[in-house]
CSV table of C-alpha atoms and ligand atoms in Angstrom, one decimal:
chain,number,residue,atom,x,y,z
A,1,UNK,CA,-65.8,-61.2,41.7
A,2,UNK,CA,-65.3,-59.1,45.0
A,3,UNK,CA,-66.0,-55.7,44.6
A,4,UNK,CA,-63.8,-53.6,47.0
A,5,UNK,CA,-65.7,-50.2,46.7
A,6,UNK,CA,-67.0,-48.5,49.6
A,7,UNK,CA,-65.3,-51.3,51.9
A,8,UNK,CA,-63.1,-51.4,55.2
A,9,UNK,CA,-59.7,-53.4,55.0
A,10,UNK,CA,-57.5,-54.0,57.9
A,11,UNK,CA,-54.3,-54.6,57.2
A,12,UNK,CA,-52.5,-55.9,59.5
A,13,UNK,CA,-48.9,-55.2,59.6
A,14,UNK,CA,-49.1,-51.9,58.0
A,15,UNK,CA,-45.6,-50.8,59.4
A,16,UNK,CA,-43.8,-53.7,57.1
A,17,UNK,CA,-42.4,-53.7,53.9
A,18,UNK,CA,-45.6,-55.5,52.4
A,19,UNK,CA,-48.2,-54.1,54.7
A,20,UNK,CA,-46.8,-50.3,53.6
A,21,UNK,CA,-46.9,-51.3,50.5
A,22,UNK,CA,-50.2,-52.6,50.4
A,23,UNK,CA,-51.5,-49.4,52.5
A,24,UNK,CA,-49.9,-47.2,49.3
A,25,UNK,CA,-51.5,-49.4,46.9
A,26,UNK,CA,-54.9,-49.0,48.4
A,27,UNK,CA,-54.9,-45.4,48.4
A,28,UNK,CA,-56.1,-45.4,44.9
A,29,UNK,CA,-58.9,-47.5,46.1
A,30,UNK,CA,-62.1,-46.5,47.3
A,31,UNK,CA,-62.2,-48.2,50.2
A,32,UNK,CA,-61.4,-47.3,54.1
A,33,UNK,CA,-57.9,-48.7,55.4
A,34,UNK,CA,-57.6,-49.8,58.6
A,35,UNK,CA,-54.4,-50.6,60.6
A,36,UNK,CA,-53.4,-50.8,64.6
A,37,UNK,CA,-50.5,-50.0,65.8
A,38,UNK,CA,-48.5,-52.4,68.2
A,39,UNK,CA,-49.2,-49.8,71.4
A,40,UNK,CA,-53.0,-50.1,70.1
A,41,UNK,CA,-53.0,-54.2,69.3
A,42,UNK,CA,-50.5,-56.6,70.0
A,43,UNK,CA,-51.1,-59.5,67.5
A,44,UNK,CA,-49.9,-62.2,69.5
A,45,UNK,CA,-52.7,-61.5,72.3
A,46,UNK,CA,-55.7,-63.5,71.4
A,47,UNK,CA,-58.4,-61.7,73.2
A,48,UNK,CA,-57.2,-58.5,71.9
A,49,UNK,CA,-56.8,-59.7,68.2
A,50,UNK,CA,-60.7,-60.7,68.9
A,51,UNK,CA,-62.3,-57.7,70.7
A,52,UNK,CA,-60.3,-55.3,67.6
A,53,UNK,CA,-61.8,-57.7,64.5
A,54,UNK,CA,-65.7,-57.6,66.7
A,55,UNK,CA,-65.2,-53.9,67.4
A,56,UNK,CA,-64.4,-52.9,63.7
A,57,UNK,CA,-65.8,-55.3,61.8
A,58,UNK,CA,-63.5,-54.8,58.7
A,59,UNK,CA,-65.2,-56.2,55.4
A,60,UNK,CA,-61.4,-57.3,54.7
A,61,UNK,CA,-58.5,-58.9,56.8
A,62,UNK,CA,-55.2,-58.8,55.1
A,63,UNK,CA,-52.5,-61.2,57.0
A,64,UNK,CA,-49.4,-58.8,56.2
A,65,UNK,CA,-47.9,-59.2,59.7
A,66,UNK,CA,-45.3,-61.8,60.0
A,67,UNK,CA,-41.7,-62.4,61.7
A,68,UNK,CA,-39.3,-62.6,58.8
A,69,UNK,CA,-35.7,-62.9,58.0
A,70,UNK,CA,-33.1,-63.9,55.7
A,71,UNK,CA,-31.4,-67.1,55.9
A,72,UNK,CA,-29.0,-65.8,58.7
A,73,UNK,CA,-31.7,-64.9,60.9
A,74,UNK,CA,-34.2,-67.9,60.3
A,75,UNK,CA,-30.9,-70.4,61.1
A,76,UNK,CA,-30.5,-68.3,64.4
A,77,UNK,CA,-34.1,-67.8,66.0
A,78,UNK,CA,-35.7,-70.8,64.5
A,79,UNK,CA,-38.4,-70.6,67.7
A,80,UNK,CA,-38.9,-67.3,67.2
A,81,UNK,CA,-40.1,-67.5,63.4
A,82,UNK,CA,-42.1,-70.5,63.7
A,83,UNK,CA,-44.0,-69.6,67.0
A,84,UNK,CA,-44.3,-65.9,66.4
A,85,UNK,CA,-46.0,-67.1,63.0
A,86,UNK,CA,-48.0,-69.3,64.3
A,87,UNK,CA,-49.8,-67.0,66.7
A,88,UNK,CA,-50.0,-64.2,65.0
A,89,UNK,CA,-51.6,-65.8,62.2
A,90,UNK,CA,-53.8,-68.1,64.4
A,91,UNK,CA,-55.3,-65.5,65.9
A,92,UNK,CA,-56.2,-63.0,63.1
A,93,UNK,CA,-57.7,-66.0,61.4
A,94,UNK,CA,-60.1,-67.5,64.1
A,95,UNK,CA,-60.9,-63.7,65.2
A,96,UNK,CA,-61.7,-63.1,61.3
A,97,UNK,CA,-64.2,-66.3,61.5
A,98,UNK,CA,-65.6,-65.6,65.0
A,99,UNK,CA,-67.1,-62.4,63.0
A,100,UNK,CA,-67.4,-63.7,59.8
A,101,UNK,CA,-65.3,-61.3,58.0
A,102,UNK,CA,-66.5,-61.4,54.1
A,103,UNK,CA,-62.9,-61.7,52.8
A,104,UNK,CA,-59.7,-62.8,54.5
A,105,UNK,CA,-56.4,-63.1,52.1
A,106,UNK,CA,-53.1,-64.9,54.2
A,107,UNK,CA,-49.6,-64.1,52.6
A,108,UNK,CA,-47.2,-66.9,52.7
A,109,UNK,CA,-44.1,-67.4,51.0
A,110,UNK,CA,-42.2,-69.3,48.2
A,111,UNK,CA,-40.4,-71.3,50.8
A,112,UNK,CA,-43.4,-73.2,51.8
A,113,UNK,CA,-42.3,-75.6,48.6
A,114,UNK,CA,-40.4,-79.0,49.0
A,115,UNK,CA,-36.8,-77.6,48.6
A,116,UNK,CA,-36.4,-79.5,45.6
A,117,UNK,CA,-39.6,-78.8,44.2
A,118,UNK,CA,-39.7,-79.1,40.1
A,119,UNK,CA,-39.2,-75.6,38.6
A,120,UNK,CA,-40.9,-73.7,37.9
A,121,UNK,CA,-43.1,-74.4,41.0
A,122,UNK,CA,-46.7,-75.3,41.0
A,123,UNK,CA,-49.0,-74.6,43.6
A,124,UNK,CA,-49.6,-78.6,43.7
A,125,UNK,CA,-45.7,-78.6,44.7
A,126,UNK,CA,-46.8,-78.1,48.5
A,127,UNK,CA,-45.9,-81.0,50.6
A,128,UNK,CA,-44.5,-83.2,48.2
A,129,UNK,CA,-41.4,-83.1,49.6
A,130,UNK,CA,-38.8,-82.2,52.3
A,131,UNK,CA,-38.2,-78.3,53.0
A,132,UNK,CA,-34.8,-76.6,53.1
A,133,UNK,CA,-34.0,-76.7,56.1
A,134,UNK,CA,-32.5,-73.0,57.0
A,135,UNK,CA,-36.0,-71.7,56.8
A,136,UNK,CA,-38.0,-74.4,57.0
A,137,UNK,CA,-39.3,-73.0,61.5
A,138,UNK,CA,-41.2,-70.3,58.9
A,139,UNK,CA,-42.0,-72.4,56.1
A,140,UNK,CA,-44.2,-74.9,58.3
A,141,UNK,CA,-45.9,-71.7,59.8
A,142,UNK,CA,-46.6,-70.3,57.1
A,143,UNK,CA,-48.0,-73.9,55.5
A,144,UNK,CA,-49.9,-74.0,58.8
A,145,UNK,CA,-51.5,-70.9,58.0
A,146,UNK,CA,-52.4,-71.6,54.4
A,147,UNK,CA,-54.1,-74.7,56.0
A,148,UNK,CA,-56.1,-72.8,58.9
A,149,UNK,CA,-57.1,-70.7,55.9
A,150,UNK,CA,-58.4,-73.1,53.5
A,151,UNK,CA,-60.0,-75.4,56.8
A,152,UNK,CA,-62.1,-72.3,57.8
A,153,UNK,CA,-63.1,-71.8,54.1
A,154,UNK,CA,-64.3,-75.7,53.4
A,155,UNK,CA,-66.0,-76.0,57.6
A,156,UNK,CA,-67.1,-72.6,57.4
A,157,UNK,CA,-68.2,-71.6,54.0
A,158,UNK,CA,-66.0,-68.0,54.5
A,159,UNK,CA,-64.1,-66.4,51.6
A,160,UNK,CA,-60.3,-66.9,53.2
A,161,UNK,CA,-57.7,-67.3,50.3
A,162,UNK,CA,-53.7,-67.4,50.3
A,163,UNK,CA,-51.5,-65.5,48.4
A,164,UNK,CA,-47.8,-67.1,48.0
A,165,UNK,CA,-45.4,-64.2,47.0
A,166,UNK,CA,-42.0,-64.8,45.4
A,167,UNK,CA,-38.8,-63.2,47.0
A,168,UNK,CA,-39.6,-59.6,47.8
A,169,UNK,CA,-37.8,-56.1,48.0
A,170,UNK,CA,-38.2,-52.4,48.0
A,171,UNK,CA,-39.1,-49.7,50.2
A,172,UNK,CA,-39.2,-50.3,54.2
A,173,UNK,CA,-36.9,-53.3,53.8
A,174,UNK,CA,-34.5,-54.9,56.8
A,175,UNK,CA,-31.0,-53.5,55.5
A,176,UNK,CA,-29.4,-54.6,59.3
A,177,UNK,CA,-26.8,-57.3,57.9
A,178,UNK,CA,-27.2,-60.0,60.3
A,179,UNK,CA,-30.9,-60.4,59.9
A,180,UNK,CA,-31.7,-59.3,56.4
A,181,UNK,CA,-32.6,-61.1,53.1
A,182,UNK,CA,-30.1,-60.8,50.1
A,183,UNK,CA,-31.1,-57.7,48.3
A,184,UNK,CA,-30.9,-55.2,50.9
A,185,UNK,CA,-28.1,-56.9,52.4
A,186,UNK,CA,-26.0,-56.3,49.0
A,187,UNK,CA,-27.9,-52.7,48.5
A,188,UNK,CA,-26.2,-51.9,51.8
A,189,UNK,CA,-22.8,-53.5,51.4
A,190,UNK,CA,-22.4,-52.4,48.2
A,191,UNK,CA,-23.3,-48.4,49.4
A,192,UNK,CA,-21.0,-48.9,52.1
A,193,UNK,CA,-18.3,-50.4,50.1
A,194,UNK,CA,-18.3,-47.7,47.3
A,195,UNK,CA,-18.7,-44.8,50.3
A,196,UNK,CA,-15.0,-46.3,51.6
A,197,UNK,CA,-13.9,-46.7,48.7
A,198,UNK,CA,-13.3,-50.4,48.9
A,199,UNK,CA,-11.9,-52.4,46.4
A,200,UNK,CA,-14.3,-55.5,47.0
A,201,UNK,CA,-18.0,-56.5,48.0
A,202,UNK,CA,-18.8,-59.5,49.5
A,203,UNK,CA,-21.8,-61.9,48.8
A,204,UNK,CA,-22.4,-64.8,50.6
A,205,UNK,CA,-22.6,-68.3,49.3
A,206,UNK,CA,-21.5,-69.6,46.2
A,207,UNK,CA,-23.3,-67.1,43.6
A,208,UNK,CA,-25.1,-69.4,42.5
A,209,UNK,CA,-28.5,-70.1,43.5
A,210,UNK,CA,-31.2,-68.7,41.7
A,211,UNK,CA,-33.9,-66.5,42.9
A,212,UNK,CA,-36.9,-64.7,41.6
A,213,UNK,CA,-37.6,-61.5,42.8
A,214,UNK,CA,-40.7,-59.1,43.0
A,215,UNK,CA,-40.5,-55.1,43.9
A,216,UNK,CA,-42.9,-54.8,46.3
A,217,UNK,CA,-45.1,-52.2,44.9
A,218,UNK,CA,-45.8,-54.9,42.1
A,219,UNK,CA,-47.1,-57.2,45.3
A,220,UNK,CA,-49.1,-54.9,46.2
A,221,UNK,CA,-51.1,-54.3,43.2
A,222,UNK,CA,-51.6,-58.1,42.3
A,223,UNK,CA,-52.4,-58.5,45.8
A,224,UNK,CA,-55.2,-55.9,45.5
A,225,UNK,CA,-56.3,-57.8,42.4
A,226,UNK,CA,-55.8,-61.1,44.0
A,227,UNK,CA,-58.7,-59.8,46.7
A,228,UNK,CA,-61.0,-58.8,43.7
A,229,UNK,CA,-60.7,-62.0,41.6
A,230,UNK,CA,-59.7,-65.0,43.4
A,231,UNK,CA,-61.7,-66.7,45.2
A,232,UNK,CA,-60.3,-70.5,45.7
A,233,UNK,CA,-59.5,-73.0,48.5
A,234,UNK,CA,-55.7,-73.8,47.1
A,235,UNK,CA,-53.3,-70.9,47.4
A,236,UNK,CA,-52.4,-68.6,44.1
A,237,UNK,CA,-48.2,-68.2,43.5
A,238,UNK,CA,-47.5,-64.0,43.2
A,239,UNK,CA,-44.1,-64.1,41.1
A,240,UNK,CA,-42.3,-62.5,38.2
A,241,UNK,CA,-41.9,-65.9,35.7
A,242,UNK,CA,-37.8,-65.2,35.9
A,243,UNK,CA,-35.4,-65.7,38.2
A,244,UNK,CA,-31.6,-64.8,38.4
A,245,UNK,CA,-28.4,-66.2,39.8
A,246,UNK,CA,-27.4,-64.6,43.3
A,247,UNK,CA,-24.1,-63.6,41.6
A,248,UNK,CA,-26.6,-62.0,38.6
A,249,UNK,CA,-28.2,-59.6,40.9
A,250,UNK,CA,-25.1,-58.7,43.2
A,251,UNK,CA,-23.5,-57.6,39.8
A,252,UNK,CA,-26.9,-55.8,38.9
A,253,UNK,CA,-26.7,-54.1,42.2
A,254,UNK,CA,-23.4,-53.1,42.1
A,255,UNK,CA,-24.2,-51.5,39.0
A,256,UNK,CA,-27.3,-49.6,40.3
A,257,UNK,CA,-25.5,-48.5,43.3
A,258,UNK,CA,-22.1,-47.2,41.1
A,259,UNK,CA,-19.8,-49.6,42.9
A,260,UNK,CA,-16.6,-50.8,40.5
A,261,UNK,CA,-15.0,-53.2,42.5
A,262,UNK,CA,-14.9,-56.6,42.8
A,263,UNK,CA,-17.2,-58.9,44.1
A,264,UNK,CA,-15.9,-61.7,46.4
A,265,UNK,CA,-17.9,-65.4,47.6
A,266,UNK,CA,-17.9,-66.4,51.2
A,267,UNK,CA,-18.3,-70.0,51.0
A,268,UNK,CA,-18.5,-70.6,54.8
A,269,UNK,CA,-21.9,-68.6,54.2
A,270,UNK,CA,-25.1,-70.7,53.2
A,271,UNK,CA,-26.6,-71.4,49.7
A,272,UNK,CA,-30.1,-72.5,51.1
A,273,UNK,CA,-31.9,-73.6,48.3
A,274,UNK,CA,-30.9,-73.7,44.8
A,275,UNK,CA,-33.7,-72.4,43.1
A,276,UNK,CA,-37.1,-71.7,44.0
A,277,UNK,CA,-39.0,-70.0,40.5
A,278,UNK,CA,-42.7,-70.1,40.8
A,279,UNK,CA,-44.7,-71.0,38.4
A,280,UNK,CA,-47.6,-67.8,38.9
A,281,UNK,CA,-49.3,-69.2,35.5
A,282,UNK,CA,-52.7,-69.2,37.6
A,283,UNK,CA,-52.2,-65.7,38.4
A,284,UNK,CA,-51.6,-64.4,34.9
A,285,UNK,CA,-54.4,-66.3,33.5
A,286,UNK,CA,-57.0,-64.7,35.4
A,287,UNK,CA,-55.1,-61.1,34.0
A,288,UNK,CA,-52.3,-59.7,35.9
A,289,UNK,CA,-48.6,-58.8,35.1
A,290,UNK,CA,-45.9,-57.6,36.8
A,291,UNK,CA,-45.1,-53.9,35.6
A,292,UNK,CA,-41.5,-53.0,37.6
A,293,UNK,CA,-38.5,-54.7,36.0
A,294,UNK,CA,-35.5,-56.0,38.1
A,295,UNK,CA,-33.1,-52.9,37.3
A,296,UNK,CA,-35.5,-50.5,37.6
A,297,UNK,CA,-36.9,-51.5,40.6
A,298,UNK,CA,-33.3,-52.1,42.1
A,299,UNK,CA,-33.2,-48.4,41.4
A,300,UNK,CA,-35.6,-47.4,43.2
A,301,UNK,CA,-35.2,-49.4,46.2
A,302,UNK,CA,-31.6,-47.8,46.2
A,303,UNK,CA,-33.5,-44.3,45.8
A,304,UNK,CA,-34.9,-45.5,49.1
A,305,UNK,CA,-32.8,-46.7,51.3
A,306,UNK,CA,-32.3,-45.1,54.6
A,307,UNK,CA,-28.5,-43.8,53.5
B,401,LIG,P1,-33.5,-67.3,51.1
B,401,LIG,O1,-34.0,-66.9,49.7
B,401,LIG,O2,-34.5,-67.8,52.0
B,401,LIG,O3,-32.3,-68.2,50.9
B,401,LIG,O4,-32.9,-65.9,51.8
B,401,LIG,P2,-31.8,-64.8,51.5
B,401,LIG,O5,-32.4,-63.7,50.7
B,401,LIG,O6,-31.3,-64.4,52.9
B,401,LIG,O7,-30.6,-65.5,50.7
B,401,LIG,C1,-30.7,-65.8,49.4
B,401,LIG,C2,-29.4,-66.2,48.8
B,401,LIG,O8,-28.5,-65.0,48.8
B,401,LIG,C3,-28.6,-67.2,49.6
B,401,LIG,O9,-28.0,-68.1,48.7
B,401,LIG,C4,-27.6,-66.3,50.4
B,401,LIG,O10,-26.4,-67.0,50.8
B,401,LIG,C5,-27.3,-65.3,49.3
B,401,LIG,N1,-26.6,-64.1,49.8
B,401,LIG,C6,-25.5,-63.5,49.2
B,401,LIG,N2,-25.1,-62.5,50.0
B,401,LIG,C7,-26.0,-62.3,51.0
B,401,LIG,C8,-26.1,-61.4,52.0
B,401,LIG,O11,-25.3,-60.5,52.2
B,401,LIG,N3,-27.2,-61.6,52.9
B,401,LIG,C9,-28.1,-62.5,52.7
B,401,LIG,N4,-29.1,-62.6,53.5
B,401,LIG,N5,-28.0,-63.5,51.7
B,401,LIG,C10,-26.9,-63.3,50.9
C-alpha cells in the first residue's frame, strides 16, 4: 500500500536497540535513512524537533526513541518514564503534522493492556481495564501516544499508525542489572555466574509469569512491513503467538550461555504481570511471520553481548 522506494525515513532513536535495529533492517531497502544524534537534536526540545522535521522533510518518521526499563527501573523513576515519553513523543508527532509527513509509524508496547487483559490480547483489549501498576508511568505514555497518533490521523487526514511490539531482546540491549528487562538481565547474570564459577543464578520473582518474546531483528522486519501494508487508525500487536514462563527462559538461557548450576527465586523481587501474550492475529493475516526462534535468537544475543 506504501511503497518505500526511493524514500527518506527518519528514525528517530537510531542509537537504541529497536532504532539499530530498524536502521540494519533498512539497509536492504531502497530508501535514504535518516537519524540525529542527541549533540545534533535533542528530542525533548520542541522547537528543535520542529525546525529538523521542516528542514528534512522525511517522507517517513519512525517513533523508535523512548525512555525504557525493566520493572526495577520503571518502579524507581516513574516521572522520568512517563514525562520523558510524553515529550519526546509529543513533539515528533505534532512536528510530523506541522509538515505533513506522508507516513508516521509510533511504537508502543504490550504493557499498554489492562494487566488482566484476556490472553491472548487483542488490540480491542486497550482500556478495558486497570494497568499493572510497576509500569503503568510508561504504559499511559505510550497509550497517550497511540492516541495523539490516531487524533492527528481522524482531524487531519495524515497516514500515522501504531505498532505495539511484544517483549523485545537482542543486540544493543541494557545489560546494567538495576535498570534492565529480564533477558539481558539473566544473559548477564548467567555469564557472570559461569565466569566465577558459581554454583547458583538468581532470577527474580516467582518463575512464573509468562512472557512473549521477540528478537529484535524480527521487529524490525515486520516493522518495515508494517510501514508498507498497514494503514489503519487502531494500533497493530507485533508478537511471536507463544509465550514462556520466566523460569522457562532463565533455564533456556542458562543453557545458551553453558551455565550448570542452579537457578534460585528471589521472592522479595516483583512478578508484575502474570502474563501478557498478544494476540498479532491482525498482523499475520495481512502476511508476516516471525523467522528467529527463541533459542536461536538467545544465541545470538549472547554472541552479542558486550562481554
Ligand atoms: P516486565 O515484562 O515489564 O515485567 O519487565 P521485566 O522484563 O523487567 O520483567 C519480566 C519478569 O522477569 C518479571 O516477572 C521479573 O520479576 C522477572 N525477572 C527475573 N529475573 C529478572 C532480572 O534479573 N531482571 C529483571 N528485570 N526481571 C527479572
Amino acid at each position: 500500500m506504501f511503497d518505500l522506494a526511493g524514500r527518506s525515513l527518519f528514525v528517530a532513536g537510531h542509537r537504541g536497540m529497536v532504532g539499530s535495529a530498524l536502521v540494519r533492517r533498512l539497509a536492504s531497502e531502497p530508501v535514504t535513512v535518516l537519524t540525529a544524534d542527541r549533540a545534533q537534536l535533542d528530542l525533548t526540545d520542541q522547537p528543535a524537533v520542529r525546525a529538523f522535521i521542516r528542514a528534512k522533510r522525511p517522507d517517513v518518521v519512525v517513533i523508535a526513541a523512548a525512555k525504557v526499563g525493566g520493572i526495577a527501573a520503571n518502579n524507581d523513576y516513574p516521572a522520568d518514564f512517563i514525562a520523558t515519553n510524553l515529550v519526546i513523543q509529543s513533539n515528533l508527532i505534532d512536528a510530523a503534522a506541522a509538515a505533513r509527513t506522508p507516513k508516521l509509524l509510533f511504537l508502543g508496547s504490550s504493557c499498554i493492556y489492562p494487566r488482566l487483559a484476556p490472553q491472548p490480547i487483542t488490540e480491542d483489549a486497550l482500556l478495558t481495564g486497570p494497568l499493572e501498576a510497576t509500569n503503568q508511568w510508561y504504559a499511559i505514555a505510550k497509550i497517550a501516544g497511540l492516541k495523539l497518533a490516531e487524533a492527528y490521523r481522524h482531524q487531519h487526514g495524515l497516514d500515522f499508525i501504531s505498532a505495539m511490539p511484544t517483549n523485545l531482546y537482542g543486540p544493543g540491549d541494557n545489560y546494567d542489572l538495576a535498570s534492565s528487562h529480564v533477558i539481558p538481565a539473566l544473559l548477564r547474570k548467567a555469564h557472570e555466574a559461569k565466569t566465577t564459577g558459581a554454583d547458583t543464578l538468581t532470577v527474580w520473582g516467582s518463575g512464573t509469569p509468562r512472557r512473549e518474546f521477540m528478537h529484535v531483528d524480527d521487529l524490525a522486519d515486520a516493522l518495515v512491513f508494517v510501514l508498507k501494508h498497514y494503514s489503519d487508525a487502531p494500533h497493530i500487536n507485533i508478537g511471536t503467538g507463544s509465550d514462556v514462563t520466566i523460569a522457562e527462559v532463565a533455564e533456556t538461557i542458562a543453557q545458551v550461555v553453558g551455565f550448570t548450576g542452579r537457578l534460585v527465586f528471589d521472592p522479595t523481587k516483583p512478578d508484575g504481570t502474570p502474563r501478557k501474550l498478544m494476540d498479532s492475529s491482525r498482523l499475520t493475516a495481512l502476511g508476516w511471520t516471525p523467522r528467529i526462534s527463541l533459542v536461536d535468537g538467545l544465541a545470538h544475543a549472547y554472541a552479542a553481548m558486550p562481554k
